[in-house]
PDB file of C-alpha atoms in Angstrom:
ATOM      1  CA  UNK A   1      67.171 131.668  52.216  1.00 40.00           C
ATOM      2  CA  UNK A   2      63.432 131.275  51.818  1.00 35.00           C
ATOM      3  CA  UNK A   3      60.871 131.634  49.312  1.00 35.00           C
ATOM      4  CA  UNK A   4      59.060 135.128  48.872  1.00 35.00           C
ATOM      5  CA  UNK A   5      57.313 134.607  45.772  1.00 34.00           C
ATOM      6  CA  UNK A   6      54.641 132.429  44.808  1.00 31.00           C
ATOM      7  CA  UNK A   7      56.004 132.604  41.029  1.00 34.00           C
ATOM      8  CA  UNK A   8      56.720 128.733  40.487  1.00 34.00           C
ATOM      9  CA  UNK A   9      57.385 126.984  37.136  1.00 33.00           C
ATOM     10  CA  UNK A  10      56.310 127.331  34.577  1.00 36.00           C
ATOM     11  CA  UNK A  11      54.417 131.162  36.666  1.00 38.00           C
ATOM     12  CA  UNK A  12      55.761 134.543  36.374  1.00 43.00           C
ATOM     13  CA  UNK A  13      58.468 136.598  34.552  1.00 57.00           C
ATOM     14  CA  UNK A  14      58.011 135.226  30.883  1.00 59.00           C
ATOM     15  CA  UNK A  15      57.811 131.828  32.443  1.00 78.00           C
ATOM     16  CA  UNK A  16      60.668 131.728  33.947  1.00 91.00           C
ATOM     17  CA  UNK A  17      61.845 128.468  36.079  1.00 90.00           C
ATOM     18  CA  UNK A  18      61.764 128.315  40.096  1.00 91.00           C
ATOM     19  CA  UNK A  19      60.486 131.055  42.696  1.00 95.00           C
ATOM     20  CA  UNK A  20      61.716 134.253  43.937  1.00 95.00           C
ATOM     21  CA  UNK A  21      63.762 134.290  46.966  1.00 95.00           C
ATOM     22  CA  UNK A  22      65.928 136.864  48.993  1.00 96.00           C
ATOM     23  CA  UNK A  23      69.847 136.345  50.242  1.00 97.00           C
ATOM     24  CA  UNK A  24      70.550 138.705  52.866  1.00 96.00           C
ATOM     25  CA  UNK A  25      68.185 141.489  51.105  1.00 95.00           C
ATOM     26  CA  UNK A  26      69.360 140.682  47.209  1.00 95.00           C
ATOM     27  CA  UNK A  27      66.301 139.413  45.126  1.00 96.00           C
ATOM     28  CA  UNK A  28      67.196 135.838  44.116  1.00 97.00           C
ATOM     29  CA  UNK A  29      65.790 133.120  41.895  1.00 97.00           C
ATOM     30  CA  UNK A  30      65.601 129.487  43.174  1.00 97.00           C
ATOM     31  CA  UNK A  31      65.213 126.315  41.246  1.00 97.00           C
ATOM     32  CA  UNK A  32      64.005 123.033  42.942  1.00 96.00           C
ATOM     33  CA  UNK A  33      65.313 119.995  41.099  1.00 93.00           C
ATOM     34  CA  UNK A  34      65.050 116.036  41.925  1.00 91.00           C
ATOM     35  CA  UNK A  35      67.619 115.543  44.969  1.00 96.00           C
ATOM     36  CA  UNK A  36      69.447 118.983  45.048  1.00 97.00           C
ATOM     37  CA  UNK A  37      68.243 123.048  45.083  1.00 98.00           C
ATOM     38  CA  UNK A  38      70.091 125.642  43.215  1.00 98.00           C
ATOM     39  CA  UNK A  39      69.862 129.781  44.328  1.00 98.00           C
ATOM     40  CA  UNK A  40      71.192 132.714  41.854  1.00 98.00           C
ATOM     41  CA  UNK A  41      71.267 136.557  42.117  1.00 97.00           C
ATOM     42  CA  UNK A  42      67.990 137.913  40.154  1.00 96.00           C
ATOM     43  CA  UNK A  43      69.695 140.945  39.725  1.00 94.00           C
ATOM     44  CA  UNK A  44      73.805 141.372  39.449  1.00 94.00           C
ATOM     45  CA  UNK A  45      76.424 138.603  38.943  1.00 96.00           C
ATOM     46  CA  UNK A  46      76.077 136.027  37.439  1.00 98.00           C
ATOM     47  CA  UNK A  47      76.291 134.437  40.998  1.00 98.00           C
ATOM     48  CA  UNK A  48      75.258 131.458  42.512  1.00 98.00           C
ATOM     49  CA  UNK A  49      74.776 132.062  46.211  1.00 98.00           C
ATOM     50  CA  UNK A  50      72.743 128.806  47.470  1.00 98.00           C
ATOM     51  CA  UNK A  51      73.094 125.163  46.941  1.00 98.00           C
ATOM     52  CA  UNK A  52      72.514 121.883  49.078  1.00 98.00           C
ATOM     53  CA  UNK A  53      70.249 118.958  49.197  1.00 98.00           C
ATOM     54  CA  UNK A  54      66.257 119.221  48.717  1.00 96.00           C
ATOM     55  CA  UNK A  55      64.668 119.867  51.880  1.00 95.00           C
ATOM     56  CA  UNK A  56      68.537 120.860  53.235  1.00 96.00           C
ATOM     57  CA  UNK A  57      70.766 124.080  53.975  1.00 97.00           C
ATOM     58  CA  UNK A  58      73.148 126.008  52.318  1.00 98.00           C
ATOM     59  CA  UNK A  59      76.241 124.301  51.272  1.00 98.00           C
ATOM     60  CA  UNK A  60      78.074 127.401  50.509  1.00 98.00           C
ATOM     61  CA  UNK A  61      79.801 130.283  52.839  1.00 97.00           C
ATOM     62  CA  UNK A  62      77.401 133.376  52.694  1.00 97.00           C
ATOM     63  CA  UNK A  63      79.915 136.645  52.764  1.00 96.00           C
ATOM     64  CA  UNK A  64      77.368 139.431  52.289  1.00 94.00           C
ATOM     65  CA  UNK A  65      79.026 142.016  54.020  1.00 93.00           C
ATOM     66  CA  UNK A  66      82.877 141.202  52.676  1.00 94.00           C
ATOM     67  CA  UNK A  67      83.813 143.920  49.894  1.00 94.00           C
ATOM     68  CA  UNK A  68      86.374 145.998  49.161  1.00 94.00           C
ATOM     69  CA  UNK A  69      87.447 148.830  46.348  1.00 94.00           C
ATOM     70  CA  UNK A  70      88.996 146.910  43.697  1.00 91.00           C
ATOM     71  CA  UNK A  71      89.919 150.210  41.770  1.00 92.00           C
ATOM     72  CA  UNK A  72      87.471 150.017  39.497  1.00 93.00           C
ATOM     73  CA  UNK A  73      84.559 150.307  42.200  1.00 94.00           C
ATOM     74  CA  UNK A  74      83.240 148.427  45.377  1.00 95.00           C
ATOM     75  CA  UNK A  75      83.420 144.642  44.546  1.00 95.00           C
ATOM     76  CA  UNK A  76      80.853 142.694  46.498  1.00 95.00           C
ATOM     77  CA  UNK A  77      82.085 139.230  47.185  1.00 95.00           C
ATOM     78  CA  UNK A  78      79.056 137.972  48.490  1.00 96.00           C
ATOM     79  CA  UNK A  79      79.998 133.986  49.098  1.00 96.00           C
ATOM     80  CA  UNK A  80      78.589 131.476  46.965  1.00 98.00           C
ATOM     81  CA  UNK A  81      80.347 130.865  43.242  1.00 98.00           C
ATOM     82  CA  UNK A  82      81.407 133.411  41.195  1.00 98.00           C
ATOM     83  CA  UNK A  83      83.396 133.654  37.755  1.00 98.00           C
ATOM     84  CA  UNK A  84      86.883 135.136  37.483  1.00 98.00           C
ATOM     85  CA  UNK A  85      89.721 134.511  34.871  1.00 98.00           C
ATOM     86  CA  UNK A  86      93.366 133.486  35.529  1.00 97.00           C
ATOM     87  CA  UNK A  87      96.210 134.496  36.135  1.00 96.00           C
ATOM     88  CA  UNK A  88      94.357 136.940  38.469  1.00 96.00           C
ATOM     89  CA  UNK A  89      94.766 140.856  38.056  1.00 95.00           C
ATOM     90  CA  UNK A  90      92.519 143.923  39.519  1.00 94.00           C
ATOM     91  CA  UNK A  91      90.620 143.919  36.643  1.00 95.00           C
ATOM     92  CA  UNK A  92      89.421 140.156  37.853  1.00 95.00           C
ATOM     93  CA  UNK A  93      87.182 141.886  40.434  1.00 94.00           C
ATOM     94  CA  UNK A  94      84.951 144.629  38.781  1.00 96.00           C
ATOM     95  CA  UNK A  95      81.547 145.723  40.740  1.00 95.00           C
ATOM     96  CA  UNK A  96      78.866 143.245  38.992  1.00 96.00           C
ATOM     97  CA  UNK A  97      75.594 144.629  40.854  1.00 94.00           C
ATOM     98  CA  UNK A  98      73.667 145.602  37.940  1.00 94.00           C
ATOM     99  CA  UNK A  99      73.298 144.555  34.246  1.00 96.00           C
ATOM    100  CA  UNK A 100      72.029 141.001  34.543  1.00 97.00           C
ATOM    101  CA  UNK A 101      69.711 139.472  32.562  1.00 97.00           C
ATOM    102  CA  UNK A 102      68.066 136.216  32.986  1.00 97.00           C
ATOM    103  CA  UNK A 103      66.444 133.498  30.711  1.00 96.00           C
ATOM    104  CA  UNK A 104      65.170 129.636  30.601  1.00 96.00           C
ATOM    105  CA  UNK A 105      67.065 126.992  29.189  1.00 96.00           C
ATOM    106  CA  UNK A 106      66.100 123.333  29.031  1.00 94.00           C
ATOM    107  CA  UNK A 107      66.232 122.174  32.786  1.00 93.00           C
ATOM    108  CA  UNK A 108      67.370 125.814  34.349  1.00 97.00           C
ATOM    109  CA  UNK A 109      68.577 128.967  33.527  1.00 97.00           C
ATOM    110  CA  UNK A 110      70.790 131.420  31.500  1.00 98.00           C
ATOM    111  CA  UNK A 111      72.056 134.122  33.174  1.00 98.00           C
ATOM    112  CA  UNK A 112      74.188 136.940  31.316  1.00 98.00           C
ATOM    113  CA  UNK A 113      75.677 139.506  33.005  1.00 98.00           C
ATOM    114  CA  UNK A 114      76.994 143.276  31.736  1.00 97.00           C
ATOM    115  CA  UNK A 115      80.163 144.249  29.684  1.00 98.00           C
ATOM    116  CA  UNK A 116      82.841 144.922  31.960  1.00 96.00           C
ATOM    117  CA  UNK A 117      84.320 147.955  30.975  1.00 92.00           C
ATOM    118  CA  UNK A 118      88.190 147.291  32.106  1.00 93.00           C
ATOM    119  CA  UNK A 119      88.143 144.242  29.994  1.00 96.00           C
ATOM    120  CA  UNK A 120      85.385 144.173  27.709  1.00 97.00           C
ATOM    121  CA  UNK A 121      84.347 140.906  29.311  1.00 98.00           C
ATOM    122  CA  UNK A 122      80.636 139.506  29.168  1.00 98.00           C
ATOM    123  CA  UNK A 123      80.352 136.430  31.818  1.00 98.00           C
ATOM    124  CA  UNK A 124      77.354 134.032  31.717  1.00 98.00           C
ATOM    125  CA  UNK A 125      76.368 130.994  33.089  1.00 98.00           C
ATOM    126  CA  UNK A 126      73.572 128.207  31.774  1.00 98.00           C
ATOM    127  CA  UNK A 127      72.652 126.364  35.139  1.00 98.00           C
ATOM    128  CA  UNK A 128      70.890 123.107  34.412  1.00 98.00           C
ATOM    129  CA  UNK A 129      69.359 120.499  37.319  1.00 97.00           C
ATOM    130  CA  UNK A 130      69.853 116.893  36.910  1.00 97.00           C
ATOM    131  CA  UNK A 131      66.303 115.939  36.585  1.00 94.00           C
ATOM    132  CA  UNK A 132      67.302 112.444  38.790  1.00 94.00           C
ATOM    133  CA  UNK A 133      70.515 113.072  41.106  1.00 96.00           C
ATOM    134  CA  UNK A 134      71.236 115.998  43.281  1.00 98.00           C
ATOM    135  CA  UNK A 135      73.771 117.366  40.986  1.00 98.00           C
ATOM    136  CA  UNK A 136      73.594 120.233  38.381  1.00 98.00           C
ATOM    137  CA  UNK A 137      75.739 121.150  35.315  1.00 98.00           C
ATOM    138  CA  UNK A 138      77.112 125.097  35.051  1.00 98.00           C
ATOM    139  CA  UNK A 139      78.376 126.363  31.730  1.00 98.00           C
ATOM    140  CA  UNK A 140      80.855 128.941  32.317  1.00 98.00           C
ATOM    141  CA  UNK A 141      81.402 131.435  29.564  1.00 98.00           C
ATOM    142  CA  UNK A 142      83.718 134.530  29.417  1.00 98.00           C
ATOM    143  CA  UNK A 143      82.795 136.518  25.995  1.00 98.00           C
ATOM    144  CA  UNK A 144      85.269 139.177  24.478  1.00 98.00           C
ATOM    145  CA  UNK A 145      82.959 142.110  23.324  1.00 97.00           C
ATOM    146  CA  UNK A 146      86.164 144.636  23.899  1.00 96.00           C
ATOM    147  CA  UNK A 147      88.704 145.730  21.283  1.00 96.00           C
ATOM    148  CA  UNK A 148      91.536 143.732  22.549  1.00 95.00           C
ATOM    149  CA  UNK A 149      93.032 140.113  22.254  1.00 97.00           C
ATOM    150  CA  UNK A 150      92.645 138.357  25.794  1.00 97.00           C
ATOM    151  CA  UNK A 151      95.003 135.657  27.011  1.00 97.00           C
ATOM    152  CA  UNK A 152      93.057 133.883  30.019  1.00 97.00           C
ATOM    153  CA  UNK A 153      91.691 131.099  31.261  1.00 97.00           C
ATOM    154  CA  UNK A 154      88.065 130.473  32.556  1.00 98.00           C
ATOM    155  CA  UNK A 155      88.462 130.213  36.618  1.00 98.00           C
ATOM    156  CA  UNK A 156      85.078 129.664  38.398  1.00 98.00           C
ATOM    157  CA  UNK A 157      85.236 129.696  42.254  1.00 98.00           C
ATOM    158  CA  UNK A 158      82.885 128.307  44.977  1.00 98.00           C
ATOM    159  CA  UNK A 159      83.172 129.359  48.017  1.00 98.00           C
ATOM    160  CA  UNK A 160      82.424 126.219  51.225  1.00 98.00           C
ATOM    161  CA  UNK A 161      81.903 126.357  54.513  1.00 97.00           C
ATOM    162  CA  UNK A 162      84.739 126.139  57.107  1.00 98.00           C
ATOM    163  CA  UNK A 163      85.000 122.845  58.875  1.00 97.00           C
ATOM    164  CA  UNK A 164      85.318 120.218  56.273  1.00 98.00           C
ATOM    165  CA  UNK A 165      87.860 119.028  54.246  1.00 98.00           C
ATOM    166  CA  UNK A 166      89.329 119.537  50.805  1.00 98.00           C
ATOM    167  CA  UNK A 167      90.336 116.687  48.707  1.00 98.00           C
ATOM    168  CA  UNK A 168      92.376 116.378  45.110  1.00 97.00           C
ATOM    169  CA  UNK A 169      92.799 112.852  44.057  1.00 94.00           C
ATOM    170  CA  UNK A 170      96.291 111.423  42.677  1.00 93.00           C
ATOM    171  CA  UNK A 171      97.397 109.151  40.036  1.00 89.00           C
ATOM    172  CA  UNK A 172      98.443 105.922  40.647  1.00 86.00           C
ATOM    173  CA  UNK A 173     102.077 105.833  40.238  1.00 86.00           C
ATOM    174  CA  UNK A 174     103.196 103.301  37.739  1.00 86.00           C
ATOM    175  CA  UNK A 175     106.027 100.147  37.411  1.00 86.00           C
ATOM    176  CA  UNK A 176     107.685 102.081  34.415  1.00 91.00           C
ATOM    177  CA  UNK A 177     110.437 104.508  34.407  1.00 91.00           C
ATOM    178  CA  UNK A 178     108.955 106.909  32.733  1.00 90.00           C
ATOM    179  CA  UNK A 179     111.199 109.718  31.858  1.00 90.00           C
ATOM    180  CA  UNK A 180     108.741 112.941  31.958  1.00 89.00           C
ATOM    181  CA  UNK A 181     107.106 114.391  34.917  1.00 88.00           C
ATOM    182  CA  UNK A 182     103.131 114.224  35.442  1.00 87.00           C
ATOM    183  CA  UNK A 183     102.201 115.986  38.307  1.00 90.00           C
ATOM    184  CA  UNK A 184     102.397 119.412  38.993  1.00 93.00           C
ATOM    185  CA  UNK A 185     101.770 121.051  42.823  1.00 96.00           C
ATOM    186  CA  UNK A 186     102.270 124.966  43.345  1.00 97.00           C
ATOM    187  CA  UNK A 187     101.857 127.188  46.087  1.00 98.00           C
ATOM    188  CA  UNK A 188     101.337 130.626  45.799  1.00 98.00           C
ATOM    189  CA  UNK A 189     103.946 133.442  47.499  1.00 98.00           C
ATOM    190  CA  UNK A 190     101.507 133.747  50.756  1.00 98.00           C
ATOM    191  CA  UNK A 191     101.779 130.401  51.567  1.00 98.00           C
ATOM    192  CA  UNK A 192     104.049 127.719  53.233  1.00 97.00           C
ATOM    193  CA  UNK A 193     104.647 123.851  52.626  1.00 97.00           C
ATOM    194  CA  UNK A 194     104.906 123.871  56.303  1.00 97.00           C
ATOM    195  CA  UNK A 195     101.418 124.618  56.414  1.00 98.00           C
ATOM    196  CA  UNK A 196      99.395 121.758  58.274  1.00 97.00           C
ATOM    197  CA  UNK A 197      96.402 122.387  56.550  1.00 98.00           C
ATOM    198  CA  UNK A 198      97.700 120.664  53.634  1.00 98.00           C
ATOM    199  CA  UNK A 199      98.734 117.066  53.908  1.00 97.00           C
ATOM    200  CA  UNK A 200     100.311 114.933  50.723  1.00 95.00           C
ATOM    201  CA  UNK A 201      99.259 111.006  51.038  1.00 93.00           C
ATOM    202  CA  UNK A 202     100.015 108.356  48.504  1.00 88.00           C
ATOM    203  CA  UNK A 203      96.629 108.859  46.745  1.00 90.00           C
ATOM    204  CA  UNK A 204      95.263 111.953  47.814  1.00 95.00           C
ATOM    205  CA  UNK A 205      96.532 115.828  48.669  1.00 97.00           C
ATOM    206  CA  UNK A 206      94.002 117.508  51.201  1.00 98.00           C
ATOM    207  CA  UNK A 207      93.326 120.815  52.813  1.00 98.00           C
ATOM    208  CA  UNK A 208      91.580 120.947  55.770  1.00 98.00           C
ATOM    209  CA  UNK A 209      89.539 123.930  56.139  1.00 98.00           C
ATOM    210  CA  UNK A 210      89.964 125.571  59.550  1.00 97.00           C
ATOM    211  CA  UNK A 211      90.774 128.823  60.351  1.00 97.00           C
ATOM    212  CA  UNK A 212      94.050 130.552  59.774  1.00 97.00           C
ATOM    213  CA  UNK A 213      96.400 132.808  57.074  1.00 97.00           C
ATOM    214  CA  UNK A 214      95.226 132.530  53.666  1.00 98.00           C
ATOM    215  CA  UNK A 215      97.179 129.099  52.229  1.00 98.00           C
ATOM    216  CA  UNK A 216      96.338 128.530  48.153  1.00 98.00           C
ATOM    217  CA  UNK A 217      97.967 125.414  46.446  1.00 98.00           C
ATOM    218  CA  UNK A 218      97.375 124.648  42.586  1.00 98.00           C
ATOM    219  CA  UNK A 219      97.623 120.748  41.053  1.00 97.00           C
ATOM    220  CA  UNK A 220      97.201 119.399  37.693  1.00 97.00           C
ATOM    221  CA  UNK A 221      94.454 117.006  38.074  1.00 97.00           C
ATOM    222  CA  UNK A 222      94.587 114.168  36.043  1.00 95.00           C
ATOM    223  CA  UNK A 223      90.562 113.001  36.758  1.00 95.00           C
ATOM    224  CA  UNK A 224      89.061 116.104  36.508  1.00 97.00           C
ATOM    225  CA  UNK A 225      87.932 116.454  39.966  1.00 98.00           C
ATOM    226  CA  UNK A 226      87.793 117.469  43.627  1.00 98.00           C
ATOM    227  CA  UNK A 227      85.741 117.280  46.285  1.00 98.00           C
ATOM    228  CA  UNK A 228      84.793 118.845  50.313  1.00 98.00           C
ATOM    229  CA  UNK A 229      83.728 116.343  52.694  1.00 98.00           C
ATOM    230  CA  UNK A 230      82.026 118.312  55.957  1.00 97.00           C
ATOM    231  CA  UNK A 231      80.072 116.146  58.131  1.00 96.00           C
ATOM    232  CA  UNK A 232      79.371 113.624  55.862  1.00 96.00           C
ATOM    233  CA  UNK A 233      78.006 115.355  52.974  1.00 97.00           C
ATOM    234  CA  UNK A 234      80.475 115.222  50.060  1.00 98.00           C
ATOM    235  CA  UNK A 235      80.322 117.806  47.320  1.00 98.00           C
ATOM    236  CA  UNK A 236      82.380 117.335  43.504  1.00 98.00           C
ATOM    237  CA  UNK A 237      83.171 119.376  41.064  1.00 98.00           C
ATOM    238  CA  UNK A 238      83.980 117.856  37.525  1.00 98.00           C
ATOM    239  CA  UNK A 239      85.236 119.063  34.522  1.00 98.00           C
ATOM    240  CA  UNK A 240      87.382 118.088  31.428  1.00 98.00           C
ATOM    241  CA  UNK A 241      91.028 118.302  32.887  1.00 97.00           C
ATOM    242  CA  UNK A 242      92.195 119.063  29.304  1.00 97.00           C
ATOM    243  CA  UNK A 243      95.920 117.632  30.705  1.00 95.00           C
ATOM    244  CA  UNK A 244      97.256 117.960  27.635  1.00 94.00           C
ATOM    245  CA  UNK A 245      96.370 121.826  27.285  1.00 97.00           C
ATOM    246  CA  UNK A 246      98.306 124.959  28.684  1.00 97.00           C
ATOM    247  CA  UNK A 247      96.896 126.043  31.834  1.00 97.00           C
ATOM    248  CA  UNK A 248      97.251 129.260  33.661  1.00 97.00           C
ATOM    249  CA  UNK A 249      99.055 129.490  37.121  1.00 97.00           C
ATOM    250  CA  UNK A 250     102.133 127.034  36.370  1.00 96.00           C
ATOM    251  CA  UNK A 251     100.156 124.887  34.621  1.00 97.00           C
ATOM    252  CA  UNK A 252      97.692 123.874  37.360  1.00 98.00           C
ATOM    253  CA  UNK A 253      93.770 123.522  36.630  1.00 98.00           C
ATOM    254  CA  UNK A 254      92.430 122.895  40.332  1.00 98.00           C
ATOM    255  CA  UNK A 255      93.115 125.273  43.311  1.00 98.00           C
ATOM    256  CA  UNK A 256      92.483 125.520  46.769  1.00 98.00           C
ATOM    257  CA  UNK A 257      92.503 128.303  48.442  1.00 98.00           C
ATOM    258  CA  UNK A 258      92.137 128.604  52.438  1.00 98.00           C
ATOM    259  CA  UNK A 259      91.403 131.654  55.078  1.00 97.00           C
ATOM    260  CA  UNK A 260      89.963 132.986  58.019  1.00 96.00           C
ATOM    261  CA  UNK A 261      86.318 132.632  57.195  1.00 95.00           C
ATOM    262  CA  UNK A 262      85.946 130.154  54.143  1.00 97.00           C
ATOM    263  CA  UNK A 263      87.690 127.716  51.286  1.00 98.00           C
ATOM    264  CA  UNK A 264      87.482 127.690  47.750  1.00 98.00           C
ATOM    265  CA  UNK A 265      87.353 124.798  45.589  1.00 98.00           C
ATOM    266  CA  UNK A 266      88.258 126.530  41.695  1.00 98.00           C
ATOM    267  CA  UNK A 267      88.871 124.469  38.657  1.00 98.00           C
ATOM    268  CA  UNK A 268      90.575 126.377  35.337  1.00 98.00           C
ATOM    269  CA  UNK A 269      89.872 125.658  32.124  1.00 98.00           C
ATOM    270  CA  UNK A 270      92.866 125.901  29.534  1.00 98.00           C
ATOM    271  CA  UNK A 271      94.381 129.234  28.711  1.00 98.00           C
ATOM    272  CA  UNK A 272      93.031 130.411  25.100  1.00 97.00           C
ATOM    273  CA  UNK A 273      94.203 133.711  23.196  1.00 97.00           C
ATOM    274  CA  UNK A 274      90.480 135.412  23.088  1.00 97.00           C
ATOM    275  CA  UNK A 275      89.589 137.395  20.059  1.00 98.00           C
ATOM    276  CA  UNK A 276      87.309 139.915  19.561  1.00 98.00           C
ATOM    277  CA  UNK A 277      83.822 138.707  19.205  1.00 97.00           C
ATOM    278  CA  UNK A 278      85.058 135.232  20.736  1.00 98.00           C
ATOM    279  CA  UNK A 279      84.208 133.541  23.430  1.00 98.00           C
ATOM    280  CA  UNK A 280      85.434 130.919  25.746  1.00 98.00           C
ATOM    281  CA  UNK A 281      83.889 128.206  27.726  1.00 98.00           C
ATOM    282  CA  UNK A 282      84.220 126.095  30.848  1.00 98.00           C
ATOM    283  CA  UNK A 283      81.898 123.284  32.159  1.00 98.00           C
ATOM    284  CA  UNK A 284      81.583 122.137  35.652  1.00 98.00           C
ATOM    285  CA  UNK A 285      79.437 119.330  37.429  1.00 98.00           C
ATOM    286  CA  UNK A 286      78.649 119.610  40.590  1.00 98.00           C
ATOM    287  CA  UNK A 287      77.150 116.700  42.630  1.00 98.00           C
ATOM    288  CA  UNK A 288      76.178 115.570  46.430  1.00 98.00           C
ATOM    289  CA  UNK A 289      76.683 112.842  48.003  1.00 96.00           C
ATOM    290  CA  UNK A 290      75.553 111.979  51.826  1.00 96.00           C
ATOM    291  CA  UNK A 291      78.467 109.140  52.425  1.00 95.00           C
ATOM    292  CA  UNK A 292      77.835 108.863  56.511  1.00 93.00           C
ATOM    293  CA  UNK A 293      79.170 110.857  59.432  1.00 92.00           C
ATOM    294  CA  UNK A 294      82.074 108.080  59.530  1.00 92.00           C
ATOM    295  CA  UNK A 295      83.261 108.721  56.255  1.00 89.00           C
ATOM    296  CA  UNK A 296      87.170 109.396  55.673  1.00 91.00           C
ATOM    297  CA  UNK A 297      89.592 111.320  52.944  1.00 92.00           C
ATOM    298  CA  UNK A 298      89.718 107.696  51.754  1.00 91.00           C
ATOM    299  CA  UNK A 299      85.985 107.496  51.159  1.00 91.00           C
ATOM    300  CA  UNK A 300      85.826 110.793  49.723  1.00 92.00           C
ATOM    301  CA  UNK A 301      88.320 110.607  47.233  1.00 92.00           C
ATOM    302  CA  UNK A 302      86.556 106.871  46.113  1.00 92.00           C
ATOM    303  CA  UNK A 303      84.005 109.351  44.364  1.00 93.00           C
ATOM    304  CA  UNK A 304      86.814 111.297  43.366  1.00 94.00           C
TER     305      UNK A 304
END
């Protein structure tokens, strides 16, 4: 994805942040920060569709030409990170090509995208740079401007490249006989626990991301956290866990999800009874980390 504007901070468009840039023919804007780059749709979404180290590639699968008619219109997945809501239904997936509008925030950028009709929905994102590490903070927010009451909960999905692998770290278990349960693994009806992709350690469940059948697993993550380790670049996600909350999907606030051509790495937030005029919102940090060719799941989930 390169550069096709000359537009550069604090430049062009009501001095907006970063230069223009093009994904696979869709006008994007692209903000250079300290250690890490950040690439959004200029026009649709919001979507972020580009992110890796300064001076590196694309972290994220590209899927420009994957769409399909999700009954409300052709839905463009595009790759990249995207917000949906859980638990999942049609209406997750309406067309979100036009309607966006952009604006600067404090270190990055607000993006706001249309009302979707089915729903009444309004999604946004604030995208912020770390002005020191190669990390960035996304505020995720799902605004009811409908007429109805909305039970969800705030799912945002990124989309990696194949050939890595997926880590979820675990708690330590403890001396005590504790009487309640605190972990919590689902799978979802396509999958199998046969599956080799995932494996369950003492510390750590992993996916590793090859080829195959779609395989999703949910956990209730305890740190907050989960990471992809692919040739020895290791990318987080953070957010509050909010353990304590009611979560979508079983009760799960991390998923993985597994197919022929890409994983996803989602996190939930907790599941909130939206009113009309409210809004809900979900944080995520994501960060980079270049731990060495020779780094293990063990490694990994150290940053975990």
């Amino acid at each position: 994805m390169s550069a096709i504007g000359a537009d550069t901070l604090p430049g062009a468009d009501g001095g907006l942040p970063g230069v223009i840039g093009d994904y696979h023919g869709r006008v994007t804007r692209r903000l250079e920060g300290a250690g890490c780059w950040v690439e959004v749709l200029a026009a649709g979404g919001p979507r972020v569709v580009g992110f890796g180290l300064r001076g590196g590639p694309n972290v994220l699968t590209e899927t420009p030409d994957t769409a399909w008619d999700s009954g409300f219109g052709r839905y463009e997945l595009l790759g990249g990170h995207r917000l949906w809501f859980a638990p999942e239904t049609p209406e997750c997936s309406v067309p979100d090509q036009h309607g966006l509008t952009i604006s600067a925030v404090a270190g990055g950028l607000r993006l706001v995208g249309a009302v979707e009709p089915p729903t009444g929905i309004r999604k946004a994102f604030e995208i912020r740079l770390d002005p020191e590490a190669a990390a960035l903070s996304i505020r995720h927010e799902l605004l009811n401007e409908g007429s109805r009451i909305l039970e969800l909960s705030p799912w945002p999905i990124t989309q990696l490249r194949l050939g890595g692998v997926a880590v979820v770290k675990l708690p330590l278990p403890v001396a005590e006989h504790i009487l309640q349960p605190n972990q919590v693994l689902a799978l979802w009806p396509y999958s199998s626990w046969a599956d080799d992709r995932m494996s369950i350690g003492e510390r750590a469940i992993t996916v590793t991301a090859r080829p195959g059948k779609p395989f999703k697993m949910g956990f209730l993550s305890h740190s907050g956290s989960v990471g992809y380790l692919r040739d020895g670049l290791l990318f987080v996600k953070r957010f509050d866990p909010a353990v304590a909350a009611v979560h979508a999907d079983r009760g799960t606030n991390v998923q993985i999800y597994c197919d022929e051509g890409t994983i996803e790495l989602e996190s939930l937030g907790p599941l909130v009874r939206l009113m009309p005029g409210e809004s809900a919102a979900h944080e995520e940090r994501w960060e980079l980390r270049d731990i060495g060719m020779s780094a293990d799941v063990a490694a990994a989930a150290a940053f975990l």
